[in-house]
Amino acid sequence: MTTTSGTTPSVRLERVTKRFGDLTAVRELTLDIERGEFFTLLGPSGCGKTTTLRMVAGFEEPSEGQVLLDGTDVSGLPAFKRATNTVFQSYALFPHLNVEENVAFGLRRKGVARKEAARRVSEELERVGLAREAKRKPRQLSGGQQQRVALARALVNLPTVLLLDEPLGALDLKLRKGLQVELKRIQREVGITFVYVTHDQEEALTMSDRIAVMNQGVVEQVDAPEAVYDRPRTTFVAGFIGVSNLMPGVAGPVSAGATELKLDSGVTLSTPGNGYASGERVWAVVRPEKLSVALVEEPAPTGRPSVEGLVESSLYLGTATQMVVRLPDGVTMTVLVPNADETERQRLPGAGARVRLSWATDHMHVVRESQVEEPETTPQEGLSSERA
Amino acid sequence: MSERDIDKMIDELVEREVSRRQLFRLGAAGAMSVGAASFLAACGGSSSLGGGTKTQSKVIQKSALGTELNFSNWPLYIDVAHGKHPTLQHFQKKFGVHVNYTEEINDNTEFFGKIHQQLANGNSGGRDIIVMTDWMAGKMIKLGFIEKLNKQYLPNVQKNLIPALQHIDFDPNRDYSVPWQSGQTGLIVRTDKAPDVKSVNDIFNPKYKGKVTMLTEMRDSVGLTMLGMGKDPTTGSVNDMLAAIDKIGKYVKNGQIRRFTGNDYLKDLPHGDTWVCYGWSGDAVQLQSDNKNIKFIHPEEGFMLWTDNMLIPVGAPHPYTAEVFMNWIYQPQVEAPIEDYVNYVPPVNGTKEALLKIDPGVAKNPLIFPSPAVLAKGHAFKQLAPADDDKVNNAFQQVIGA
Amino acid sequence: MAFVRRHRGILPLALLLPGLAWLIIFFALPLYYQGKISLEVGSIFNGFHFNWHFKTYTDAWSAYRTQFLRSFWFAGLSTVLSLLIGYPLAYAIAFRAGKWRNALLLAVILPFFVTYLVRTLAWETILDDSSPLVSFLQTIHVISPHGRVLATTGSVVAGITYNFLPFMILPLYASLERIDDRLLEAGADLYGNRRSVFWKITLPLSMPGVVAGVLLTFIPAAGDFVNATLLGSPNQTMIGNVIQSRYLELNDYPTAAALSFTLMFIILVMVALWAKVAGTDALMGTEASAT
């Protein structure tokens, strides 16, 4: 019952499956969340992240598998007996109670004396900066204030795990950015394990210690933000986290610790890792900002893999220029060139130009297909669903 | 009300109306017993009305038959077969007049309250014929709310109206009203639960506590109770009536009287909620035939008699057609099927003979065709002056809890 | 149309007009006439004339105080019973019925497909002295061996409760159904067990339904006369019976009108008090957005 670091995990999910009728929302999920960790469940809507959270909170019971909190199996334990607290998506503040009463609710139910509760409530309200709003009703508060009340209401109980279900989803972008920072600050301050559910990859990357990317009830990858971004393991993760360029190909024989990779566009590359079966279908991923673009007439850079293609469009984005390049096999690649220098930008090839895209071997990453079939989602669609 | 008031009232009556004595004589001439004559004396007493009296001099003139006739009556007061009224269909077949038959009258006063405003403005609300009990018919005639009949067009009524009903105090020559049905109010009893009921006063027997009901119709309940107290409702004073009401009130308070009903006893008797009640003969005929333990009893002190009358309200759109209808009804063979269904006492001479041919069982029923000896014990309720009417009614309503 | 377009300010007024006209013609005007009639003297045969005759009010009150008090007693009792029966039912339909929810709601409304009178008449049959229910109650000694249910206070209150129960259940259901499930989850999440979640969250949030249900039940129940007529004895007559008999049996319009006004006034006072106790918040279903 220990993680690799040797301590009891704050939350452990063991082969947890949740079915609603014919629908399997979560499939054989195994996960350890360490004490004091800011852990994010990231994925598109319907991926099972909220269901997972609700099973930890006790609102849902797993169909199979176990949920352990601090090493104790909590199966069958109702929500009100679990040492978790939740910040709900739309806060779920009690409309008939004022801010103070909302925050005091959990303490009073736990039997904390009125006086002691009042003290802790005012401390907590102080912390979230709402001391002056103590007597107001929730509907008299702004969205951001309501969010803070929800946070205070949960944190005041000093839960071992704080569960946050898209807590910033209803706020506008500017407010969200501010609260992201604040949430992170508070989490560091109180040292409580945060399990954070979001569909916003940027939010996840900003705040988390670790991210679990979920898709169709399955965790595709659990890693630190940089790893998830730079070294996605599956096409889904690659697509969901930022715009990714996926070049399909087939793994070849392994030689000297490197695998030969034959891309569908005709280029043959060598990639460090191994473990791919010969003939296995894989994808080479390069992030748009890691690609260099040059006209085919120019000499090919040495020591850098490259592919040729046709510029379909070129879009000025202010800080960068975004080009879409179609490879011979029909795959489109997105290239992001920072607008560091105006004359350099002027010289960039326009639509219709034949170009060569090249990258450093380090920046290329080979992924397998997602564990779950998702034929319709191209990387571009993954991006749009994030913003939705 | 002091004796002097009564004397004054009687004086007024003598001056302004046909005297009761006169009516007695006329009734006697009708080859009926003296007792039945008191039936004709129906509503004897003053009919002086404070105001609003206007005389109707013109009579209904002949015109073309209307295409329809609007007839307002009490519920279950005409023959029914397969949801239709054969008599009315028959009339339509014969005269091409469609009768819009509405069962909208449940209570004399209630109906009066509903239409009096219209009638005061000479508007009948489209109604051609309405059916009202004697005392209310008298009031409405006095108020000038009723069209005067043209007897030229009512030869059958002239010929077949039973003599006992030809002359009544509120309409001595039947210038305004034509009887529809007559009825008797007496005791209806569950003989298995209350075997020895003979007298009106048996309704107050503590054995039947909570199992007796009276009628919401003041004249029936007060009249019968007066008979039990040895007072004649036809001639009794207002004080006698109030005394009877007091007595009723006493038995309401102690729970003897369960409630006051319309003909709800139709259900209460078979269900056993009621064992003894004041009720109407026509209902009893039906009840008796369905349940051999139910019996209509003419109390030994006497019983109440009354008549419901067809009237043509002022402003009726088809008065001539209404007369044609009334006249047509007054044929024994037309009346017989109605009688066969409603089971009250028919006002049309020869109905018994006509009924013998189609339903001898009913024709031989003494409740429908009571013998003169029985009728001799029938009483009509006194016609009250408005002030007295208010007083008695008020007292009665208070007692029945409303 | 062009007119409305030119005078934009007219539009809200124009939209209000039908409702306003309705209110004036069918509420204010009859009320005015009723008020006028209540101060008249006379009889239906002599005609009535207006005389500022306030004595009708005092007379009516002293003559029918018993029926007034009885009406409020019966109505109050029925309202409390409706609440006790209706709340668990509404709660079950809102939170526990699942796919049966619509069917159960339909079942609640179903009696309305039968007219009020017929429903009450059916109760008369159910409760009559020889009915199986009454024999059963006799055998288990709930009532004495010769006791009855019909024509007692019990039957009238039961009838009123039965007839107005849907008016209690529907607003209760509506307000319970509106409660966000997440609030209940939040309650559980904050260590509230079922009972404290109910008392601290569900019940307070359903107060608008309770208030509306109580008003919708109590007001018509206080003025009801059908149940007392059919299921009661003269010792159960309510003020509605008196008004109806004054109006229809005796054609005593002034007293009937005065009684109606008195009833209306008392109910208004009671509603005002109730609103004060329950709070306008609950009455309006929202709270004032002050500051």
PDB file of N, CA and C in Angstrom, chain C residues 231-272:
ATOM      1  N   LEU C 231     -70.817  15.560   2.983  1.00  0.00           N
ATOM      2  CA  LEU C 231     -70.202  14.633   3.940  1.00  0.00           C
ATOM      3  C   LEU C 231     -70.499  14.999   5.389  1.00  0.00           C
ATOM      4  N   GLY C 232     -71.177  16.146   5.573  1.00  0.00           N
ATOM      5  CA  GLY C 232     -71.391  16.598   6.939  1.00  0.00           C
ATOM      6  C   GLY C 232     -72.844  16.512   7.369  1.00  0.00           C
ATOM      7  N   SER C 233     -73.077  16.930   8.594  1.00  0.00           N
ATOM      8  CA  SER C 233     -74.432  17.057   9.098  1.00  0.00           C
ATOM      9  C   SER C 233     -74.622  18.549   9.373  1.00  0.00           C
ATOM     10  N   PRO C 234     -75.828  18.951   9.783  1.00  0.00           N
ATOM     11  CA  PRO C 234     -76.007  20.387  10.072  1.00  0.00           C
ATOM     12  C   PRO C 234     -75.022  20.902  11.110  1.00  0.00           C
ATOM     13  N   ASN C 235     -74.463  20.010  11.899  1.00  0.00           N
ATOM     14  CA  ASN C 235     -73.491  20.466  12.895  1.00  0.00           C
ATOM     15  C   ASN C 235     -72.097  20.665  12.308  1.00  0.00           C
ATOM     16  N   GLN C 236     -71.950  20.446  11.010  1.00  0.00           N
ATOM     17  CA  GLN C 236     -70.653  20.696  10.365  1.00  0.00           C
ATOM     18  C   GLN C 236     -70.748  21.810   9.328  1.00  0.00           C
ATOM     19  N   THR C 237     -71.861  22.530   9.284  1.00  0.00           N
ATOM     20  CA  THR C 237     -71.978  23.528   8.220  1.00  0.00           C
ATOM     21  C   THR C 237     -70.893  24.573   8.345  1.00  0.00           C
ATOM     22  N   MET C 238     -70.374  24.954   7.195  1.00  0.00           N
ATOM     23  CA  MET C 238     -69.301  25.938   7.148  1.00  0.00           C
ATOM     24  C   MET C 238     -69.856  27.246   6.611  1.00  0.00           C
ATOM     25  N   ILE C 239     -69.044  28.256   6.615  1.00  0.00           N
ATOM     26  CA  ILE C 239     -69.520  29.573   6.212  1.00  0.00           C
ATOM     27  C   ILE C 239     -69.946  29.576   4.736  1.00  0.00           C
ATOM     28  N   GLY C 240     -69.287  28.734   3.938  1.00  0.00           N
ATOM     29  CA  GLY C 240     -69.669  28.616   2.529  1.00  0.00           C
ATOM     30  C   GLY C 240     -71.109  28.152   2.377  1.00  0.00           C
ATOM     31  N   ASN C 241     -71.527  27.233   3.242  1.00  0.00           N
ATOM     32  CA  ASN C 241     -72.909  26.763   3.200  1.00  0.00           C
ATOM     33  C   ASN C 241     -73.871  27.901   3.522  1.00  0.00           C
ATOM     34  N   VAL C 242     -73.481  28.694   4.500  1.00  0.00           N
ATOM     35  CA  VAL C 242     -74.348  29.800   4.892  1.00  0.00           C
ATOM     36  C   VAL C 242     -74.470  30.789   3.740  1.00  0.00           C
ATOM     37  N   ILE C 243     -73.334  31.121   3.138  1.00  0.00           N
ATOM     38  CA  ILE C 243     -73.359  32.087   2.042  1.00  0.00           C
ATOM     39  C   ILE C 243     -74.231  31.557   0.915  1.00  0.00           C
ATOM     40  N   GLN C 244     -74.045  30.281   0.615  1.00  0.00           N
ATOM     41  CA  GLN C 244     -74.815  29.737  -0.500  1.00  0.00           C
ATOM     42  C   GLN C 244     -76.303  29.699  -0.178  1.00  0.00           C
ATOM     43  N   SER C 245     -76.657  29.380   1.040  1.00  0.00           N
ATOM     44  CA  SER C 245     -78.078  29.325   1.345  1.00  0.00           C
ATOM     45  C   SER C 245     -78.672  30.733   1.444  1.00  0.00           C
ATOM     46  N   ARG C 246     -77.885  31.666   2.004  1.00  0.00           N
ATOM     47  CA  ARG C 246     -78.349  33.052   2.050  1.00  0.00           C
ATOM     48  C   ARG C 246     -78.574  33.577   0.627  1.00  0.00           C
ATOM     49  N   TYR C 247     -77.657  33.199  -0.226  1.00  0.00           N
ATOM     50  CA  TYR C 247     -77.724  33.731  -1.584  1.00  0.00           C
ATOM     51  C   TYR C 247     -78.803  33.032  -2.397  1.00  0.00           C
ATOM     52  N   LEU C 248     -78.774  31.704  -2.379  1.00  0.00           N
ATOM     53  CA  LEU C 248     -79.626  30.962  -3.302  1.00  0.00           C
ATOM     54  C   LEU C 248     -80.952  30.526  -2.689  1.00  0.00           C
ATOM     55  N   GLU C 249     -80.947  30.176  -1.413  1.00  0.00           N
ATOM     56  CA  GLU C 249     -82.181  29.681  -0.809  1.00  0.00           C
ATOM     57  C   GLU C 249     -83.057  30.839  -0.346  1.00  0.00           C
ATOM     58  N   LEU C 250     -82.405  31.816   0.274  1.00  0.00           N
ATOM     59  CA  LEU C 250     -83.193  32.878   0.888  1.00  0.00           C
ATOM     60  C   LEU C 250     -83.191  34.164   0.072  1.00  0.00           C
ATOM     61  N   ASN C 251     -82.382  34.194  -0.990  1.00  0.00           N
ATOM     62  CA  ASN C 251     -82.245  35.415  -1.783  1.00  0.00           C
ATOM     63  C   ASN C 251     -81.950  36.628  -0.896  1.00  0.00           C
ATOM     64  N   ASP C 252     -81.224  36.358   0.186  1.00  0.00           N
ATOM     65  CA  ASP C 252     -80.846  37.441   1.088  1.00  0.00           C
ATOM     66  C   ASP C 252     -79.467  37.930   0.662  1.00  0.00           C
ATOM     67  N   TYR C 253     -79.463  38.702  -0.406  1.00  0.00           N
ATOM     68  CA  TYR C 253     -78.185  39.085  -1.004  1.00  0.00           C
ATOM     69  C   TYR C 253     -77.308  39.923  -0.082  1.00  0.00           C
ATOM     70  N   PRO C 254     -77.877  40.890   0.655  1.00  0.00           N
ATOM     71  CA  PRO C 254     -76.992  41.699   1.517  1.00  0.00           C
ATOM     72  C   PRO C 254     -76.217  40.849   2.520  1.00  0.00           C
ATOM     73  N   THR C 255     -76.914  39.943   3.197  1.00  0.00           N
ATOM     74  CA  THR C 255     -76.209  39.125   4.181  1.00  0.00           C
ATOM     75  C   THR C 255     -75.161  38.249   3.501  1.00  0.00           C
ATOM     76  N   ALA C 256     -75.549  37.650   2.347  1.00  0.00           N
ATOM     77  CA  ALA C 256     -74.599  36.807   1.627  1.00  0.00           C
ATOM     78  C   ALA C 256     -73.359  37.604   1.257  1.00  0.00           C
ATOM     79  N   ALA C 257     -73.581  38.817   0.759  1.00  0.00           N
ATOM     80  CA  ALA C 257     -72.447  39.649   0.349  1.00  0.00           C
ATOM     81  C   ALA C 257     -71.607  40.044   1.561  1.00  0.00           C
ATOM     82  N   ALA C 258     -72.292  40.396   2.658  1.00  0.00           N
ATOM     83  CA  ALA C 258     -71.558  40.796   3.862  1.00  0.00           C
ATOM     84  C   ALA C 258     -70.729  39.633   4.383  1.00  0.00           C
ATOM     85  N   LEU C 259     -71.302  38.437   4.353  1.00  0.00           N
ATOM     86  CA  LEU C 259     -70.564  37.257   4.811  1.00  0.00           C
ATOM     87  C   LEU C 259     -69.353  37.007   3.917  1.00  0.00           C
ATOM     88  N   SER C 260     -69.555  37.158   2.600  1.00  0.00           N
ATOM     89  CA  SER C 260     -68.443  36.945   1.672  1.00  0.00           C
ATOM     90  C   SER C 260     -67.317  37.927   1.963  1.00  0.00           C
ATOM     91  N   PHE C 261     -67.708  39.188   2.184  1.00  0.00           N
ATOM     92  CA  PHE C 261     -66.702  40.196   2.456  1.00  0.00           C
ATOM     93  C   PHE C 261     -65.959  39.912   3.754  1.00  0.00           C
ATOM     94  N   THR C 262     -66.721  39.512   4.757  1.00  0.00           N
ATOM     95  CA  THR C 262     -66.089  39.217   6.039  1.00  0.00           C
ATOM     96  C   THR C 262     -65.102  38.065   5.871  1.00  0.00           C
ATOM     97  N   LEU C 263     -65.536  37.039   5.143  1.00  0.00           N
ATOM     98  CA  LEU C 263     -64.666  35.885   4.904  1.00  0.00           C
ATOM     99  C   LEU C 263     -63.387  36.328   4.198  1.00  0.00           C
ATOM    100  N   MET C 264     -63.597  37.150   3.155  1.00  0.00           N
ATOM    101  CA  MET C 264     -62.458  37.603   2.372  1.00  0.00           C
ATOM    102  C   MET C 264     -61.490  38.391   3.257  1.00  0.00           C
ATOM    103  N   PHE C 265     -62.056  39.247   4.074  1.00  0.00           N
ATOM    104  CA  PHE C 265     -61.242  40.082   4.936  1.00  0.00           C
ATOM    105  C   PHE C 265     -60.431  39.228   5.917  1.00  0.00           C
ATOM    106  N   ILE C 266     -61.103  38.280   6.534  1.00  0.00           N
ATOM    107  CA  ILE C 266     -60.394  37.439   7.502  1.00  0.00           C
ATOM    108  C   ILE C 266     -59.278  36.663   6.808  1.00  0.00           C
ATOM    109  N   ILE C 267     -59.581  36.153   5.627  1.00  0.00           N
ATOM    110  CA  ILE C 267     -58.556  35.383   4.907  1.00  0.00           C
ATOM    111  C   ILE C 267     -57.375  36.283   4.551  1.00  0.00           C
ATOM    112  N   LEU C 268     -57.681  37.503   4.117  1.00  0.00           N
ATOM    113  CA  LEU C 268     -56.604  38.436   3.777  1.00  0.00           C
ATOM    114  C   LEU C 268     -55.707  38.693   4.981  1.00  0.00           C
ATOM    115  N   VAL C 269     -56.336  38.897   6.130  1.00  0.00           N
ATOM    116  CA  VAL C 269     -55.560  39.134   7.343  1.00  0.00           C
ATOM    117  C   VAL C 269     -54.684  37.918   7.644  1.00  0.00           C
ATOM    118  N   MET C 270     -55.298  36.735   7.511  1.00  0.00           N
ATOM    119  CA  MET C 270     -54.541  35.514   7.805  1.00  0.00           C
ATOM    120  C   MET C 270     -53.373  35.340   6.833  1.00  0.00           C
ATOM    121  N   VAL C 271     -53.621  35.628   5.555  1.00  0.00           N
ATOM    122  CA  VAL C 271     -52.550  35.503   4.566  1.00  0.00           C
ATOM    123  C   VAL C 271     -51.430  36.480   4.890  1.00  0.00           C
ATOM    124  N   ALA C 272     -51.819  37.687   5.273  1.00  0.00           N
ATOM    125  CA  ALA C 272     -50.802  38.694   5.609  1.00  0.00           C
ATOM    126  C   ALA C 272     -49.955  38.211   6.786  1.00  0.00           C
TER     127      ALA C 272
END
